[in-house]
Coordinates of C-alpha atoms in Angstrom, one line a residue:
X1 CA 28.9 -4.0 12.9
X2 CA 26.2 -3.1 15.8
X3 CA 28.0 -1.1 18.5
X4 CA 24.9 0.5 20.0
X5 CA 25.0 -1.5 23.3
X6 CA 28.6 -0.4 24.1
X7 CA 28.2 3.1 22.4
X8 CA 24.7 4.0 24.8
X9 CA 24.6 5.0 28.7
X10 CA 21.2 2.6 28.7
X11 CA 22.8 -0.2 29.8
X12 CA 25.1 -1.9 32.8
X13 CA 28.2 -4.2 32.4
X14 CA 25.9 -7.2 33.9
X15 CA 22.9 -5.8 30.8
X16 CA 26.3 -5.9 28.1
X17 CA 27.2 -9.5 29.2
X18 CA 23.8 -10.7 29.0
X19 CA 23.3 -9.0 25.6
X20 CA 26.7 -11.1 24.2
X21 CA 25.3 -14.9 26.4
X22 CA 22.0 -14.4 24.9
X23 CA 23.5 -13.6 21.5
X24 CA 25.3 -17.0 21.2
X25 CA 22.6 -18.6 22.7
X26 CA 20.7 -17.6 19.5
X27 CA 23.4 -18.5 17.2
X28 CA 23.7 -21.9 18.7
X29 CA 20.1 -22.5 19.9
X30 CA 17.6 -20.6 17.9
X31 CA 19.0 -19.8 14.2
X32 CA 19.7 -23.4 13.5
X33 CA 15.5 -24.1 13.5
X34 CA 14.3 -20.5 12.7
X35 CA 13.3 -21.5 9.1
X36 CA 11.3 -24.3 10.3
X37 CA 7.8 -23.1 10.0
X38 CA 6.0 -27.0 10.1
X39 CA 5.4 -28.3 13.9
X40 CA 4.8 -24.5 15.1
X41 CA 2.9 -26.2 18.5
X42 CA 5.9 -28.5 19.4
X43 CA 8.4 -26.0 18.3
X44 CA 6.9 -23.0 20.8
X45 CA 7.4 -25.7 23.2
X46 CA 11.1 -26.6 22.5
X47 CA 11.7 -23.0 22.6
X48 CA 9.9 -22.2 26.0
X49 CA 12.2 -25.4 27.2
X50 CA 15.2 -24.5 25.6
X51 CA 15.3 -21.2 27.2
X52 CA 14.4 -22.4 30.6
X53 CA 17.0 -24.9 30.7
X54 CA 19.6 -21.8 29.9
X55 CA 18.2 -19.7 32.9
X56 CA 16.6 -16.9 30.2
X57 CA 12.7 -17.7 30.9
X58 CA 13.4 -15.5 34.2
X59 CA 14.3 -12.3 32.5
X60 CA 10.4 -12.4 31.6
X61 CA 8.5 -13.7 34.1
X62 CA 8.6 -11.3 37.1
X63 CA 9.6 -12.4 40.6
X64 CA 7.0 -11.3 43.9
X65 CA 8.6 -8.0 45.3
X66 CA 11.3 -7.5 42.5
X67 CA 10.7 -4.8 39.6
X68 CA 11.3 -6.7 36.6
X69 CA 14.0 -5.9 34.1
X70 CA 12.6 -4.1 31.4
X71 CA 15.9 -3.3 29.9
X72 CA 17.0 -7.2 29.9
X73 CA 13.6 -7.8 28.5
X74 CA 14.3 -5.7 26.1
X75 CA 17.4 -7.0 25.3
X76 CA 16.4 -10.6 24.7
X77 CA 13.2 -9.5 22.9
X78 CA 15.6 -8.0 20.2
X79 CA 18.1 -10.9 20.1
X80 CA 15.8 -13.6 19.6
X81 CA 13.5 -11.9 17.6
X82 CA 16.9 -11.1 15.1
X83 CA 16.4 -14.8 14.5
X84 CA 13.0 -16.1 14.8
X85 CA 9.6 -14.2 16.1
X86 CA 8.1 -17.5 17.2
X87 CA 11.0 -17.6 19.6
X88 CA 10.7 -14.5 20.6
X89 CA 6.9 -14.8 20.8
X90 CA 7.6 -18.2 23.0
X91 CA 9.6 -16.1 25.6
X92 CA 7.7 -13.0 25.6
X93 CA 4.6 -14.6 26.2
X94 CA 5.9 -16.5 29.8
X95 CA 6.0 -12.9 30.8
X96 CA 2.4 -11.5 29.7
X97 CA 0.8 -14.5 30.9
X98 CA 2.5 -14.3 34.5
X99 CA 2.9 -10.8 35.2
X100 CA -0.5 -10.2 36.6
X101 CA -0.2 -13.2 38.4
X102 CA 3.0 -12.2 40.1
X103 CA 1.6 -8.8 41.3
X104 CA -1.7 -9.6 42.7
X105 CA -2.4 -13.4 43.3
X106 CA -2.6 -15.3 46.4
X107 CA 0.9 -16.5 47.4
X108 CA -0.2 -20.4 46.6
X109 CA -1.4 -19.5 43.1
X110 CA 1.3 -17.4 42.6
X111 CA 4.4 -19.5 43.7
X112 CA 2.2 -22.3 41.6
X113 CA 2.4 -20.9 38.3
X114 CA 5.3 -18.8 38.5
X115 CA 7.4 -21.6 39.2
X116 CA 6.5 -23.8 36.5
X117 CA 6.4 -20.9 33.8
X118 CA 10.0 -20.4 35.0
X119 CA 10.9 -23.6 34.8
X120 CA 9.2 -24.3 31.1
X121 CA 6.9 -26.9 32.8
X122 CA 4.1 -25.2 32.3
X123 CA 3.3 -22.9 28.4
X124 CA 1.1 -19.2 29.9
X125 CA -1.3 -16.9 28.0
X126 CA -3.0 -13.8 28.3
X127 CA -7.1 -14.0 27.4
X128 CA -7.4 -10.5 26.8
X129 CA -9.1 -9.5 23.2
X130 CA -12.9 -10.7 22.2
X131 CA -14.4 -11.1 18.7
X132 CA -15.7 -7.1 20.0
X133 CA -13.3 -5.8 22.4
X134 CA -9.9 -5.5 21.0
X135 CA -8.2 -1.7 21.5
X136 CA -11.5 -1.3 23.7
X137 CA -10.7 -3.1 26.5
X138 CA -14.1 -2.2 28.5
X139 CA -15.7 -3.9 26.0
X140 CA -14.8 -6.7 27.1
X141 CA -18.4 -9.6 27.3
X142 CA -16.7 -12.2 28.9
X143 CA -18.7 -12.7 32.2
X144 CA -17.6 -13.9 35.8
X145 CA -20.4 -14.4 37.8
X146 CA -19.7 -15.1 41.4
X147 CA -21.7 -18.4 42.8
X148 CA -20.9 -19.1 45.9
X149 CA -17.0 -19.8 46.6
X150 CA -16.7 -19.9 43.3
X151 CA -17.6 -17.7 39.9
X152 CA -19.2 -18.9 36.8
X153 CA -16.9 -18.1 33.3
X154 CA -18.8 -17.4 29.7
X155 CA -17.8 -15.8 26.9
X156 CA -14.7 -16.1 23.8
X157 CA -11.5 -15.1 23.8
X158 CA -9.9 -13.8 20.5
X159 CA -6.6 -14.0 18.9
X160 CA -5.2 -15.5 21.9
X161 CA -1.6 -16.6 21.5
X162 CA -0.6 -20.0 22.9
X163 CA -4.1 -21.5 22.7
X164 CA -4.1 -24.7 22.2
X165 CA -0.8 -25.5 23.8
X166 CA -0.8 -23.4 26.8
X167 CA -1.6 -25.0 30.5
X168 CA -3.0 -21.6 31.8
X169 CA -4.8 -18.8 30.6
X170 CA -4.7 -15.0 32.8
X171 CA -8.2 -14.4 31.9
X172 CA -10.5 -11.1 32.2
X173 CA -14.0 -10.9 32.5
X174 CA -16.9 -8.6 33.7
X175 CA -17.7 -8.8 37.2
X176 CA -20.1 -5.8 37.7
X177 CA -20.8 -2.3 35.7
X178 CA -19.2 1.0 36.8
X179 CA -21.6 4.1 37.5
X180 CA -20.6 4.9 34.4
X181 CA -21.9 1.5 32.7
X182 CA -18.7 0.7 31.8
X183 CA -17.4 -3.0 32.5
X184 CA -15.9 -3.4 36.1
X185 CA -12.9 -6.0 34.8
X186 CA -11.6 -9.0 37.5
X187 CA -8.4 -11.2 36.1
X188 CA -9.0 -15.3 36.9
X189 CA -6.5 -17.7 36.2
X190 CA -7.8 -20.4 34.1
X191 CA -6.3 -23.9 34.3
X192 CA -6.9 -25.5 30.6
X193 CA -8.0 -28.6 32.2
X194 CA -11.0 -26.5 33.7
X195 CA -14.3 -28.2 32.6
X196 CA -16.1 -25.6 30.4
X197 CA -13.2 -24.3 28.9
X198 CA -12.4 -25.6 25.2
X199 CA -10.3 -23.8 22.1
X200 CA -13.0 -23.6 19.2
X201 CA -10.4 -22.4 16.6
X202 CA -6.9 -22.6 15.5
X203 CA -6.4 -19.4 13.5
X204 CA -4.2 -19.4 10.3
X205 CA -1.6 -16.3 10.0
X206 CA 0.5 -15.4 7.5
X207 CA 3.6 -16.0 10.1
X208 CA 2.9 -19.3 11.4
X209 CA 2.0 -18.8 15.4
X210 CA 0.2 -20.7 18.0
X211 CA -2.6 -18.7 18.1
X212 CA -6.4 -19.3 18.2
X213 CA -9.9 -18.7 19.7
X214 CA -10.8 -20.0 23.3
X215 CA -14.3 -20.6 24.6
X216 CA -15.9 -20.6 28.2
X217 CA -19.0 -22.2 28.7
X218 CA -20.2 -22.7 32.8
X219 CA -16.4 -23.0 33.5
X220 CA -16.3 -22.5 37.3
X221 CA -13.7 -21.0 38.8
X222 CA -12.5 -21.3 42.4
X223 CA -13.0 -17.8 44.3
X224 CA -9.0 -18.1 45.1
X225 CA -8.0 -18.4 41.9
X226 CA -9.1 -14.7 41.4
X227 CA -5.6 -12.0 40.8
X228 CA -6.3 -9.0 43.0
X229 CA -10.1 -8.2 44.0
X230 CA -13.1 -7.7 42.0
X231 CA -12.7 -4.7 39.7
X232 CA -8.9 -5.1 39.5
X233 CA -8.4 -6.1 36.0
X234 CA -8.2 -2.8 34.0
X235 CA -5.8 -1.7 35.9
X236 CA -3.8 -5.4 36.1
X237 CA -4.0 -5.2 32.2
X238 CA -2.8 -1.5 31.8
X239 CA 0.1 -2.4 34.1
X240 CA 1.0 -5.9 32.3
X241 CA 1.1 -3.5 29.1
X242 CA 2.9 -0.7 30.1
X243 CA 6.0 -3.3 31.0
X244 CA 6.2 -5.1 28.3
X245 CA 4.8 -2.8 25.5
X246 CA 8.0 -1.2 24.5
X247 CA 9.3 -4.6 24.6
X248 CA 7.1 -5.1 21.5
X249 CA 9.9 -2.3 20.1
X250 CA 12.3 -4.3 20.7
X251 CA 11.1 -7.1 18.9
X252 CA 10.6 -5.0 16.3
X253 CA 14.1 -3.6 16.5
X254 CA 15.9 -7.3 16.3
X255 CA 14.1 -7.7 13.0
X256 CA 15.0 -4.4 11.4
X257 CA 18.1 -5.3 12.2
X258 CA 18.5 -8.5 10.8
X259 CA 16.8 -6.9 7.5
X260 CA 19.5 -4.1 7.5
X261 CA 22.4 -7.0 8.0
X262 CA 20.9 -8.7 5.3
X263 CA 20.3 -6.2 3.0
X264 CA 23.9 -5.0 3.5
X265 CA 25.2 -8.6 2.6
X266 CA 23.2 -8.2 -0.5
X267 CA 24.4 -5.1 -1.7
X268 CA 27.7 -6.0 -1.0
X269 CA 27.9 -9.3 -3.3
X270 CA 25.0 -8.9 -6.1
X271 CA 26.0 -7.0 -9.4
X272 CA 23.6 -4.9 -11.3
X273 CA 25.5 -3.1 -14.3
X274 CA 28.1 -3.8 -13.9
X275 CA 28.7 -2.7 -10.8
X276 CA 28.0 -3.9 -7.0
X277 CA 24.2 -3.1 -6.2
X278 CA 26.0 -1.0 -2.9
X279 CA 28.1 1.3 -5.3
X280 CA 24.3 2.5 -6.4
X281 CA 23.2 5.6 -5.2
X282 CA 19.9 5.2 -4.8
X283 CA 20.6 1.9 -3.0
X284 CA 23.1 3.3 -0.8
X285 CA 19.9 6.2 0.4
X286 CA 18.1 3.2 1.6
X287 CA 20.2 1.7 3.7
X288 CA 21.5 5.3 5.0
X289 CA 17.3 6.1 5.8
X290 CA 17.3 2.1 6.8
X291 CA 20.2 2.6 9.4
X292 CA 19.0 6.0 10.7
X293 CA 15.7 4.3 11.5
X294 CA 16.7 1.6 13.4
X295 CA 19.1 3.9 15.2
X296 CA 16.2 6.3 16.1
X297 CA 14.1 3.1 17.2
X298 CA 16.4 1.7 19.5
X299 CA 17.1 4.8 21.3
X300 CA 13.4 5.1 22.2
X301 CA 12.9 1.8 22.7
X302 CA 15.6 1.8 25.5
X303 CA 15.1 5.3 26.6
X304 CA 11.5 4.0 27.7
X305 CA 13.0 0.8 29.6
X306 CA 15.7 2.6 31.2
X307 CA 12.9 4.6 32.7
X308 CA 10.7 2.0 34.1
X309 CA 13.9 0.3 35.1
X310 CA 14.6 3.7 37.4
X311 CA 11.6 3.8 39.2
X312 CA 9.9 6.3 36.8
X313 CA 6.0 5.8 37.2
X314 CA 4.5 7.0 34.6
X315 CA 6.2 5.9 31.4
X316 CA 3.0 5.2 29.6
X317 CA 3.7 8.0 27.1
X318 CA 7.8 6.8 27.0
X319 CA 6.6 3.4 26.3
X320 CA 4.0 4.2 23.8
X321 CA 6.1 6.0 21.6
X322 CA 8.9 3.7 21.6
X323 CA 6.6 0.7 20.5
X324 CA 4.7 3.6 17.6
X325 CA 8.2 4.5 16.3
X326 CA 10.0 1.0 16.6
X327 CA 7.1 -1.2 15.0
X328 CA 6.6 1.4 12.0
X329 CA 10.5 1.8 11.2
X330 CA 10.4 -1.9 11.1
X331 CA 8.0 -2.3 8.7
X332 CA 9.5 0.2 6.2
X333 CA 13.6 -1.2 6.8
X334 CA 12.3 -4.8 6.1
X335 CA 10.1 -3.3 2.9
X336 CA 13.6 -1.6 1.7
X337 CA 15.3 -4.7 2.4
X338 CA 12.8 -6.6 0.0
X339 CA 13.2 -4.1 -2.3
X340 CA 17.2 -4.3 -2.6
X341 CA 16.7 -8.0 -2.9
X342 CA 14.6 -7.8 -5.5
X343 CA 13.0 -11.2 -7.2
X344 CA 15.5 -13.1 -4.3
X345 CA 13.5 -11.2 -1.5
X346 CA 10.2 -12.4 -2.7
X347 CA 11.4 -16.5 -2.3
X348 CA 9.3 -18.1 -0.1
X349 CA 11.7 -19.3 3.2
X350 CA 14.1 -16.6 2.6
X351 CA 15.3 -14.6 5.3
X352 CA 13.6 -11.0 4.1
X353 CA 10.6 -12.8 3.0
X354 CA 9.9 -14.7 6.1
X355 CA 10.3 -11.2 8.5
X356 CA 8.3 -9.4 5.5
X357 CA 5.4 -11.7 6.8
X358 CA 6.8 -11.4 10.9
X359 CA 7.1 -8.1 10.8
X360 CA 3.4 -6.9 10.2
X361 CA 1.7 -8.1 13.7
X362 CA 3.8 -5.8 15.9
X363 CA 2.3 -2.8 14.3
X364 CA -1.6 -4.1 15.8
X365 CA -0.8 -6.2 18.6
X366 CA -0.9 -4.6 22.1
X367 CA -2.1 -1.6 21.3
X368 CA -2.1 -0.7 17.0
X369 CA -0.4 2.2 15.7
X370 CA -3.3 4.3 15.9
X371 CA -4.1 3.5 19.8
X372 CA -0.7 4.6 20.6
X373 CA -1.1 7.8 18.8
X374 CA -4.2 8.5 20.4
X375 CA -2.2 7.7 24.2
X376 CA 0.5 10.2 23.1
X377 CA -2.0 12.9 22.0
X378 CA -3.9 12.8 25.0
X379 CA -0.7 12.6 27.2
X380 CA 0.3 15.8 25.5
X381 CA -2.9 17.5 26.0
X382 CA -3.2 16.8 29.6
X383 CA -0.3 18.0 30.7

């Protein structure tokens, strides 16, 4: 029933053959162990090895002197992400943990790390958010003090997906205060064999993740293994964000529309009165608002790739609202699709209930809801 690939001018005949490869790949690959929600660690891992081994880890982690695909991204975002979010999450996260790398580390530590990420040898993550600085990222405490050829780590890392399992963290810290007294951010990447570098938490979700809470103490860091110079990590983390954020849409778009196929399944074979639970009216409203929403979602999502795929350079405002529009239709398609399902929908391990718990992080992570909102505002008001 979903046309909108063929039916939109987003997309080239190489993006349409990809989208139908990396569909079966999910049906073959990645639907058989999406309900499997007990060895999340070595699962993340399987995934990350799995898509390697099938040539998709590449479509996230960017190559030196080639503009990424952000419609191919997208793409695959949404088509593993219709099965299982740690999937998704496993792919994705090659990406955000590289893409810094790619544009602004020395050619040895870049050819490094970007070969084995490709190659699912080696699990990345991106040591952004603090127990203080989330949406704020000059609030960031971590310190990098430099020490001779090297500089001198301390501080925590919250929320940090991948930690525990991942073999090397893109890390900002303070180097230095702006005029302004603001943090001066530098980005470090942080092998986790590094002494002075430990995970202090594993933190429990309601959708099982590998996620947790990482710890510097002393860890010394070769001068080298610095991305860009000294004060380049605002802009390195703006960048890495305006890629892949309306990825985050499209995340959100694979599950609304794995809800909405569900939910349509439903409706077609469960009788209430008599009659099927589609020939209701009221139910038949939902999935028409359901439909129109993911509809709506998609076409911003895309709209915001296709311009970062044309060279467009500021789609900070494109990108924002395709990841505000695409993560809050989500939410309320896979609440309707509950709804339709009734008592069934509320099963622990059933489809609905399982992207009724996936669903909720996209709306906070990279930016909330309201952070976008505020990004769109004041894009409108400084024009």
């Amino acid at each position: 029933m979903d046309r909108f690939i063929e039916q939109t001018p987003f997309f080239t005949p190489e993006h349409r053959n990809l989208a139908a490869s990396i569909a079966g790949f999910v049906r073959q690959e990645v639907e058989p162990r999406a309900a499997d929600e007990r060895e999340v660690d070595a699962l993340t891992i399987e995934y990350v090895q799995l898509l390697a081994a099938a040539g998709v880890v590449g479509y996230a982690v960017a190559t030196p002197g080639t503009p990424l695909d952000v419609r191919a991204l997208c793409l695959i975002r949404e088509a593993l992400s219709y099965s299982s979010a740690l999937a998704d999450s496993a792919f994705v996260m090659q990406g955000l943990g590289t893409y810094a790398i790619c544009q602004a580390a020395p050619e040895h530590l870049r050819d490094f790390w970007l070969n084995r990420a490709r190659d699912g040898k080696a699990i990345a993550a991106f040591a952004l958010t603090e127990p203080e600085a989330g949406s704020d990222v000059s609030a960031i405490q971590t310190t990098a003090q430099r020490h001779g050829d090297a500089y001198i780590i301390n501080g925590n890392k919250r929320f940090i997906s991948n930690a525990g399992i991942a073999d090397f963290y893109t890390v900002f810290a303070r180097t230095n205060k702006r005029e302004d007294g603001r943090a001066e951010l530098s980005t470090f990447v942080v092998s986790s064999k590094m002494p002075g570098f430990s995970v202090v938490e594993r933190t429990a979700m309601i959708a099982p993740h590998p996620i947790g809470e990482i710890e510097f103490k002393d860890c010394r860091v070769h001068a080298d293994d610095m991305i860009g110079g000294e004060g380049d990590g605002f802009r390195l983390a703006m960048e890495t964000l305006d890629v892949f954020r309306s990825s985050v849409g499209a995340a959100a778009c694979g599950m609304a529309r794995r809800a909405l196929d569900e939910a349509v399944r439903y409706a077609g074979t469960r009788r209430q009165f008599g009659r099927l639970l589609g020939e209701h009216q009221l139910v038949q409203e939902k999935l028409a608002d359901m439909v129109t929403d993911l509809d709506a979602a998609r076409l911003l999502v895309y709209r915001a790739a296709y311009l970062k795929d044309s060279g467009t350079t500021r789609i900070t405002l494109a990108a924002s609202q395709a990841k505000l529009f695409a993560t809050e239709a989500a939410g309320r398609i896979v609440d309707q699709a509950v709804q339709i399902h009734g008592g069934a929908g509320l099963v622990r391990g059933s489809v609905v209930e399982r992207l009724y718990r996936d669903v909720r992080a996209l709306r906070i992570y990279e930016g909330t809801s309201e952070i976008q909102k505020l990004v769109i505002a004041s894009h409108l008001l400084n024009e």
